[in-house]
Short mmCIF file of C-alpha atoms in Angstrom, two decimals:
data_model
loop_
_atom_site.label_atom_id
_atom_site.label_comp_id
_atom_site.label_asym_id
_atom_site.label_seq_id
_atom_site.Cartn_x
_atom_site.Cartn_y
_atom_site.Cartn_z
CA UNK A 18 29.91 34.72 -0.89
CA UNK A 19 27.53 32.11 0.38
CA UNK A 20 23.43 31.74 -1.04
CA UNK A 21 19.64 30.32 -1.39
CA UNK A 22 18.35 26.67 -2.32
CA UNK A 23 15.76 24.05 -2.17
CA UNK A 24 14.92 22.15 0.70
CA UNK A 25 15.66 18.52 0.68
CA UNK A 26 12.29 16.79 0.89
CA UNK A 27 10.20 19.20 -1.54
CA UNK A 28 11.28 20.77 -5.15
CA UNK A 29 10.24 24.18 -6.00
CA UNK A 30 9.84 25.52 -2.12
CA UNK A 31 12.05 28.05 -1.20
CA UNK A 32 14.66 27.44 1.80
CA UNK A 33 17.77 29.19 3.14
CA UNK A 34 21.25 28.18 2.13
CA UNK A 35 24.75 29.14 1.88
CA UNK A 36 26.85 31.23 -0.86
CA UNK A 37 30.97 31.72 -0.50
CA UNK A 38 32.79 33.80 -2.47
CA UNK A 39 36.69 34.37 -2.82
CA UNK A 40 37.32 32.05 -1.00
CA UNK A 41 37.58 30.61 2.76
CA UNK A 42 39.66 27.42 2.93
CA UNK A 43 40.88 28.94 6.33
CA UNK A 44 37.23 30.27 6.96
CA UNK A 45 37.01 30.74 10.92
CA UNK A 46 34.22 28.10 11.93
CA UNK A 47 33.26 30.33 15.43
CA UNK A 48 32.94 33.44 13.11
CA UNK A 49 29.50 34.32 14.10
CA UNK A 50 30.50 34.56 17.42
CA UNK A 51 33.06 37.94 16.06
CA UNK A 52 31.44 39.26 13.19
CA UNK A 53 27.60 41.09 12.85
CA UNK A 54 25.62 39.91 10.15
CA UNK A 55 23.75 42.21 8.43
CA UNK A 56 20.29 42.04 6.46
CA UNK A 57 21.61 43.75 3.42
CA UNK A 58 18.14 43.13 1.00
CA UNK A 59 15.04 41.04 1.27
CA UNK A 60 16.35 37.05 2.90
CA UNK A 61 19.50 37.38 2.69
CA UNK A 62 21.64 37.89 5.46
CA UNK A 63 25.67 38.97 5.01
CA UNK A 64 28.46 39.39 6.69
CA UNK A 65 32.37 40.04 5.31
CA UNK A 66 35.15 38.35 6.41
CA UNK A 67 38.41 40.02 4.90
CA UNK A 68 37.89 39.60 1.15
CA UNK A 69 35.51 36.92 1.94
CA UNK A 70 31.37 37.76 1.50
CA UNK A 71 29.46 35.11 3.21
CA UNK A 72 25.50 35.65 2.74
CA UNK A 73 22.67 32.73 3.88
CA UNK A 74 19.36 33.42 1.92
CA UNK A 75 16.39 32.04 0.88
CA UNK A 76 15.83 31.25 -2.77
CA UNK A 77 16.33 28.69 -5.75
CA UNK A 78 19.41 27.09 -6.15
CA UNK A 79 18.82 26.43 -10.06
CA UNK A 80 18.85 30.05 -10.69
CA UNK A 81 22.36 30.91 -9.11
CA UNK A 82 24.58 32.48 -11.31
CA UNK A 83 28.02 31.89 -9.61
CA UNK A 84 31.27 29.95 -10.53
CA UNK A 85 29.62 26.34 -8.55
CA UNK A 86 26.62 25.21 -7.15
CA UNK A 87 26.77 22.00 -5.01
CA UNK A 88 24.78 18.95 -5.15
CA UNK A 89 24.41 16.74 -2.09
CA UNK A 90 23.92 13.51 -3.92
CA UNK A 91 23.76 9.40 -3.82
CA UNK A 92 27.35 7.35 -4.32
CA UNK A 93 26.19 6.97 -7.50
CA UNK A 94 25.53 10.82 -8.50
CA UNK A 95 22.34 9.77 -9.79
CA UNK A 96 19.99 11.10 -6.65
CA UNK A 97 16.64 12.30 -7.93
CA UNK A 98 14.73 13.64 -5.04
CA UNK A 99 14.59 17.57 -3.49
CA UNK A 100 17.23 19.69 -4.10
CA UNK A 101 19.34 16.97 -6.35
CA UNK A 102 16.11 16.12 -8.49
CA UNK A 103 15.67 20.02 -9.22
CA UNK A 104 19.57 20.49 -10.25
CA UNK A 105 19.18 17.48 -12.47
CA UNK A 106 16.12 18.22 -14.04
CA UNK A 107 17.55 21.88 -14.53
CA UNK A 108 20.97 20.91 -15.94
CA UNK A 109 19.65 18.55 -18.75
CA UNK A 110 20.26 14.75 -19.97
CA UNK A 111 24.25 16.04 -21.04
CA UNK A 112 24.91 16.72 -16.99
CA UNK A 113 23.16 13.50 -16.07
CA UNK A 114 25.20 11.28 -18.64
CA UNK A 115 28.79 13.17 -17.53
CA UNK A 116 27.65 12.20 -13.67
CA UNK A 117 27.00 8.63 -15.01
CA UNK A 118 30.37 8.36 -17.20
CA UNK A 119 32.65 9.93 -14.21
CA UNK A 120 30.86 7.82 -11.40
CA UNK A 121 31.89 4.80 -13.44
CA UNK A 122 35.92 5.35 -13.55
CA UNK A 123 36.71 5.81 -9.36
CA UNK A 124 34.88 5.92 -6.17
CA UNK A 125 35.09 9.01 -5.29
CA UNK A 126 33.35 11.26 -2.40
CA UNK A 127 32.52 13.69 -5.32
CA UNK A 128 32.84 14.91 -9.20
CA UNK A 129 32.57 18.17 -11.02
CA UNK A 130 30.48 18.43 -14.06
CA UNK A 131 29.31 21.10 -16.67
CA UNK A 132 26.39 23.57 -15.31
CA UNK A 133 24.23 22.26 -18.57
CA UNK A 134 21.41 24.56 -19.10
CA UNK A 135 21.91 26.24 -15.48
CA UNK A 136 23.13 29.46 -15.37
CA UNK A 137 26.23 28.56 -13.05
CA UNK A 138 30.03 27.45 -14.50
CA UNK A 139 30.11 24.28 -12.71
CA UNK A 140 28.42 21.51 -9.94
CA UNK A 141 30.00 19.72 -7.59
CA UNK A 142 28.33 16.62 -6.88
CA UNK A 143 29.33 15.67 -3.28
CA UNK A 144 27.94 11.96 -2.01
CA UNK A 145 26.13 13.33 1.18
CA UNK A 146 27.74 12.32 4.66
CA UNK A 147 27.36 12.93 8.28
CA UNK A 148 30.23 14.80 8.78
CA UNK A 149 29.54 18.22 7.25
CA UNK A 150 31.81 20.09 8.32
CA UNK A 151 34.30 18.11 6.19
CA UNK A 152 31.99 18.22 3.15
CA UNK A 153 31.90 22.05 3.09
CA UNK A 154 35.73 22.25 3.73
CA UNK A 155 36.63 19.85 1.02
CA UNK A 156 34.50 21.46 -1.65
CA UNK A 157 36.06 24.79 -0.27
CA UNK A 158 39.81 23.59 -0.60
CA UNK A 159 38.66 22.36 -4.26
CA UNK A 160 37.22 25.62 -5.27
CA UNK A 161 40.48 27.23 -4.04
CA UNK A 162 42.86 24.64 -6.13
CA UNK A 163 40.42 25.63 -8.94
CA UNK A 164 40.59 29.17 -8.49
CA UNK A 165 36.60 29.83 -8.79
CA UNK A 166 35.66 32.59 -6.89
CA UNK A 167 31.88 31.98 -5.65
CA UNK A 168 30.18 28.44 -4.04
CA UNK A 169 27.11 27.65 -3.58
CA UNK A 170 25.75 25.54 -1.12
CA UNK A 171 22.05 23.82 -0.48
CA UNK A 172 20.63 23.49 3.06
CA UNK A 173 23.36 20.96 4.38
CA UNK A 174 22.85 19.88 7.78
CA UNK A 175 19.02 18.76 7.29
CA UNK A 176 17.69 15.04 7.54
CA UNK A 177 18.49 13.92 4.40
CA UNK A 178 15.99 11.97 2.27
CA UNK A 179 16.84 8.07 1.24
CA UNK A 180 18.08 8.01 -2.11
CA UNK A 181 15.96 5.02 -2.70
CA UNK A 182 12.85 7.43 -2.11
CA UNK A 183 10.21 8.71 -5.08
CA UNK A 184 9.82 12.60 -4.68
CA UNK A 185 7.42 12.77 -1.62
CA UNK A 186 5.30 15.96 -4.02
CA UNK A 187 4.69 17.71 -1.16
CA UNK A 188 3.38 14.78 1.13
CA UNK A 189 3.64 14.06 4.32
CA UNK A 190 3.04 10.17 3.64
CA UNK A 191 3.70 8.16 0.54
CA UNK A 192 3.34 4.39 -0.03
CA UNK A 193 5.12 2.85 -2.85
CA UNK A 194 5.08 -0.63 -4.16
CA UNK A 195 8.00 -1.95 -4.77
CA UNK A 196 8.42 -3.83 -8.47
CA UNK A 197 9.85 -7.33 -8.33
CA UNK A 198 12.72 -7.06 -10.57
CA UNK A 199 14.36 -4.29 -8.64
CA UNK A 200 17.30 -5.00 -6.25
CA UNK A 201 15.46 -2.89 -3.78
CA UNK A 202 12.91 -5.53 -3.54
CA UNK A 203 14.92 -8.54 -3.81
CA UNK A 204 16.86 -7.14 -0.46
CA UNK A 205 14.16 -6.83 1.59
CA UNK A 206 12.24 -10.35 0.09
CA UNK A 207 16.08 -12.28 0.64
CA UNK A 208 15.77 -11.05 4.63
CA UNK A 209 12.60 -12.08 4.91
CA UNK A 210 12.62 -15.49 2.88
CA UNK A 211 16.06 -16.24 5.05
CA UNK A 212 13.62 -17.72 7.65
CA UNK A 213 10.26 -17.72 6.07
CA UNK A 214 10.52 -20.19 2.79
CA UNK A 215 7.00 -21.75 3.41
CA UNK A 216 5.60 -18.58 3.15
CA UNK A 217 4.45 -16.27 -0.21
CA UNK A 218 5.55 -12.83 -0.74
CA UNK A 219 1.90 -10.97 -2.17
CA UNK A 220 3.70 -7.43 -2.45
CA UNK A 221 6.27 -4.84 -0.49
CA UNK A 222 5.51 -1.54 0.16
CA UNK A 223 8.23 1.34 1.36
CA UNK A 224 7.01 3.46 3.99
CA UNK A 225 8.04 7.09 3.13
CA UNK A 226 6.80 9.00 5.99
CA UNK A 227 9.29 12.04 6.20
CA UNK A 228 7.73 13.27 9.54
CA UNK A 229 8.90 9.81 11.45
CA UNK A 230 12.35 9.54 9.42
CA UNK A 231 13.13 13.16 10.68
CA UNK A 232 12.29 12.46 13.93
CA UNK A 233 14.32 8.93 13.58
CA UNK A 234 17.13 10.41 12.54
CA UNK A 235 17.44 13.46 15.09
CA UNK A 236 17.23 10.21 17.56
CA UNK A 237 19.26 8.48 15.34
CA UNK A 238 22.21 11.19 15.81
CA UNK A 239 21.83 11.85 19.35
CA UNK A 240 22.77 8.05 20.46
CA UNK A 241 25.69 7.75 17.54
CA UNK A 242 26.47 11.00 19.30
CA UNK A 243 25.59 9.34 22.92
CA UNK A 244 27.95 6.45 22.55
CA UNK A 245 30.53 7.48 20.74
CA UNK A 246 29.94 4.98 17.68
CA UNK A 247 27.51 4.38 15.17
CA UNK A 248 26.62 1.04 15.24
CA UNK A 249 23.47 1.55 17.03
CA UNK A 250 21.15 0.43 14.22
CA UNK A 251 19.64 -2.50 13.22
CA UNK A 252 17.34 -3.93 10.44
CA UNK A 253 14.22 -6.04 12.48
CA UNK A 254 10.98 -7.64 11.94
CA UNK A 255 7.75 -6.32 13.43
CA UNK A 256 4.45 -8.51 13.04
CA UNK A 257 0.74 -6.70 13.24
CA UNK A 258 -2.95 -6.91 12.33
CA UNK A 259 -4.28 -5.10 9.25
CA UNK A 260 -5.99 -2.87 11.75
CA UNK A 261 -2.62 -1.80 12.91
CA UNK A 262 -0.96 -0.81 9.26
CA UNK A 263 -2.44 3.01 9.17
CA UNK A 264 -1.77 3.54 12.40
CA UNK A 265 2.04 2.77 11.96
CA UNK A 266 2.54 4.37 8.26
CA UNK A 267 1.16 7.62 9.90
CA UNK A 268 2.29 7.53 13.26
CA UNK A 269 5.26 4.75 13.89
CA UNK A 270 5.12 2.16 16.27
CA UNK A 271 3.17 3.22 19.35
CA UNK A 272 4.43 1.95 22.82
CA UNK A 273 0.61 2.25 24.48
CA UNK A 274 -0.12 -0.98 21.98
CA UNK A 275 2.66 -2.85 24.26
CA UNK A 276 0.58 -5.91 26.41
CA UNK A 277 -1.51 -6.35 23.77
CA UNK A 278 0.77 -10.08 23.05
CA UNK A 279 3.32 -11.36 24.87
CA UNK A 280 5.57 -8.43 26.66
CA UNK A 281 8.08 -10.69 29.13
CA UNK A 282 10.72 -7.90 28.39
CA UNK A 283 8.97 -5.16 28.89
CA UNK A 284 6.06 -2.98 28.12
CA UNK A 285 7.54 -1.82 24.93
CA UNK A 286 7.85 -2.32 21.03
CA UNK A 287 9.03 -5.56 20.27
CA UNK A 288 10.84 -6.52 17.32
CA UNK A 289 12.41 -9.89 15.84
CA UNK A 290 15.54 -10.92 14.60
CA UNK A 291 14.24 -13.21 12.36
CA UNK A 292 11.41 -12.79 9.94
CA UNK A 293 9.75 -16.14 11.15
CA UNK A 294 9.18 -15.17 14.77
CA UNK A 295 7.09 -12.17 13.46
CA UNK A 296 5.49 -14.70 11.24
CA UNK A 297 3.64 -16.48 14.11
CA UNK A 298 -0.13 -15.71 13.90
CA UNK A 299 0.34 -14.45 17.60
CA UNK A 300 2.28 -11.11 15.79
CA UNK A 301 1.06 -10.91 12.56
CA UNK A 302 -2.95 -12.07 13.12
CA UNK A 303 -4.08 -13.30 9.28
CA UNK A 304 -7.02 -11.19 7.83
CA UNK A 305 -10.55 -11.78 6.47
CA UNK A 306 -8.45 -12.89 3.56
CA UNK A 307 -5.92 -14.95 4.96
CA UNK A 308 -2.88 -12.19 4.25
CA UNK A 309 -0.98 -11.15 7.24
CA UNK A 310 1.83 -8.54 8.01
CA UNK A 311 4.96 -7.76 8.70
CA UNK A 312 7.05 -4.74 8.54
CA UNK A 313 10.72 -4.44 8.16
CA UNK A 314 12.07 -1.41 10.21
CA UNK A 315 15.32 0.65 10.64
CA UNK A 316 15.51 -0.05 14.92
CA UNK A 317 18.23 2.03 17.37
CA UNK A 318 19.15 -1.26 19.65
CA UNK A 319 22.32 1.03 20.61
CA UNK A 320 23.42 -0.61 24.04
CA UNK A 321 21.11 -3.22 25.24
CA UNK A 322 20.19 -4.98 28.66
CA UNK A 323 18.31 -8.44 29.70
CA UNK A 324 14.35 -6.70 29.64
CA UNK A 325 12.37 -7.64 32.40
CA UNK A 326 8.39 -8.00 32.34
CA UNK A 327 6.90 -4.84 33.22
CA UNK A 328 9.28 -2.82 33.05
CA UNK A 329 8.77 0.89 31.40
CA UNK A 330 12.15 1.94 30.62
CA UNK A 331 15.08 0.14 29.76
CA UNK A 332 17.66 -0.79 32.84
CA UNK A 333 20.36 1.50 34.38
CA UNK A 334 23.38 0.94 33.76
CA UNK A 335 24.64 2.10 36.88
CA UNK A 336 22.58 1.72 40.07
CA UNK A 337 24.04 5.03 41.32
CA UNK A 338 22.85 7.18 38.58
CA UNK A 339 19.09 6.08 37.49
CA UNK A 340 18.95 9.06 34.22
CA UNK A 341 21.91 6.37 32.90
CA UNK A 342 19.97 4.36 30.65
CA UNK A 343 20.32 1.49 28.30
CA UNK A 344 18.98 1.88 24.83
CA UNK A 345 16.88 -0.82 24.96
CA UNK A 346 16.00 -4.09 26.06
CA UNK A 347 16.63 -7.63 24.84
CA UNK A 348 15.73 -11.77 25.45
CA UNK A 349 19.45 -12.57 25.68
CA UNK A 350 22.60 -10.01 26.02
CA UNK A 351 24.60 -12.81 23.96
CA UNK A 352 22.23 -14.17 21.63
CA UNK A 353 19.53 -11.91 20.96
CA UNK A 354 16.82 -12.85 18.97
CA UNK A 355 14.12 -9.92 19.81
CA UNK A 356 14.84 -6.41 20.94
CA UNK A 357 12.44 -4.03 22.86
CA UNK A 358 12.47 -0.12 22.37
CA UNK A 359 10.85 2.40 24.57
CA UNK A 360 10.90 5.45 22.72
CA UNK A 361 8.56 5.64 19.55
CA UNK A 362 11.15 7.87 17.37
CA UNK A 363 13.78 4.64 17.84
CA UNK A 364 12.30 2.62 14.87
CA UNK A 365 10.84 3.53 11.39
CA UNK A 366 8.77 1.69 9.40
CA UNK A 367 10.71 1.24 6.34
CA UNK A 368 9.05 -1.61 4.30
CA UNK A 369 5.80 -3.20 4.79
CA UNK A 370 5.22 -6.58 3.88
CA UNK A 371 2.25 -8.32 2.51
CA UNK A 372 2.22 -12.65 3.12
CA UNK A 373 0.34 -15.52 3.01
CA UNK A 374 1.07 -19.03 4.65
#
């Protein structure tokens, strides 16, 4: 069979999802395209394969009384946010101890624990990935060696959340300070210190905006999908005003605010290399207070071209077919040291940080 969940970004909303039962390791993946689904009761929609029931509904994952329920989950198996914060919380302390004691023994793509206090016999814990289609057929060949004879999967296939992110509780924005002693912050103040040693970290904020990450990562997947690799990200400074900083936490970086400093690449968003060139007082203008800004983003360079000043777009790459674009533009094809993007949904505003000279 196959059945209901929780979304990934919001515990205790309702969401549709996938049940399997006995069993499809050689389940058909252009099925739909042969076999009539049916609306056999209230959200939930079924269709039988052979011996096999497969049924998407809407409803709680916690409550599924099958062999397995599956957790998409952090390399760790210690993901607390949406779906995996609701299994967690649901299964007990016991469930989160036996994820911590078999995470420590082998890296592995995924574990099986006790159900705990949830009505199911077991949960896979599967360390999320982009290729889904393997996920589902791996826990499906492991079900089979197991001999259970129901699965249940959570709304795969959405953006999936960071698993450095606090639960969003229904939010469309959240800012979070980041404490000191965690590794979280020491990563982001090592980057930015790299270049930047006369300078004093005040505080670091993440951005969790889960409107721009969505839309980041549907961009995000189109170009890994566009050039065939996915090395198309990169981790680059962005200077502002204070002026600027709700602007960007609820709406990204905005191309119209392009010519408003230098733009000798192109009428785009510009960001650094290195933390220092955001640093001048050109980029990040110092307040009332003397504190300025600078925000560490997630950028899609992808493929990149020499920018030229006023340009809108970044180059063709071929002069006989103009739609051919590059990603994005640059100073130097060699030795970049800035980067210019022309499409608002290519960076995200991960961390936000808060300086004085």
């Amino acid at each position: 069979r196959i059945v209901g969940n929780l979304p990934e970004n919001s515990v205790g909303q309702r969401s549709k999802g996938v049940r399997l039962g006995k069993f499809a390791a050689l389940l058909p993946w252009s099925f739909a395209k042969v076999y009539t689904v049916k609306c056999c009761k209230a959200n939930v929609h079924e269709m039988t394969i052979g011996s096999i029931v497969f049924q998407v509904a809407e409803g709680d994952i916690t409550e599924e009384e099958g062999d397995v329920i599956v957790n998409i989950t952090n390399k760790t198996f210690s993901l607390k946010i949406g779906v995996s914060r609701a299994i967690l919380k649901g299964a007990g302390k016991a469930v989160e101890d036996e994820c911590a004691q078999l995470a420590s023994q082998a890296n592995k793509s995924y574990i099986t624990t006790q159900a705990g206090r949830l009505p199911c016999k077991k949960i896979i814990h599967f360390v999320a990935q982009d290729d889904i289609k393997m996920l589902v057929y791996t826990v499906l060949q492991e079900c089979e060696f197991q001999q259970y004879a129901s699965v249940t999967f959570p709304a795969i296939g959405t953006v999936v959340l960071p698993a450095t992110w606090d639960d969003m509780e229904n939010q469309r924005l959240k800012i979070v300070t980041l404490c000191p002693e965690t590794r979280e912050y020491r990563d982001v103040q090592k980057r930015f210190l790299e270049t930047c040693q006369s300078f004093k970290i005040e505080k670091i904020e993440r951005v969790q905006n889960l409107y721009l990450w969505k839309a980041y990562q549907i961009k995000k997947s189109e170009m890994d999908n566009k050039n065939g690799n996915k090395n198309n990200e990169r981790c680059l400074f962005h200077g502002t005003s204070k002026n600027s900083l709700t602007l960007i936490n609820n709406g990204g970086f905005n191309r119209s605010y392009a010519g408003m400093h230098a733009a000798h690449f192109g009428n785009g968003t510009y960001f650094a290399i290195k933390a220092s060139y955001s640093a001048n007082a050109t980029y990040s203008t110092p307040d009332m207070d003397g504190k300025k800004y600078m925000y560490l983003a997630r950028v899609l360079v992808g493929e990149y071209s020499l920018g030229r000043k006023g340009s809108i777009i970044p180059a063709a790459k071929n002069t006989s077919n103009s739609t051919d674009l590059f990603d994005s533009s640059t100073d130097n094809v060699k030795q970049p040291s800035i980067f210019v993007i022309f499409h608002d949904a290519q960076a995200y505003p991960e961390y936000l940080i808060t300086f004085t000279a």
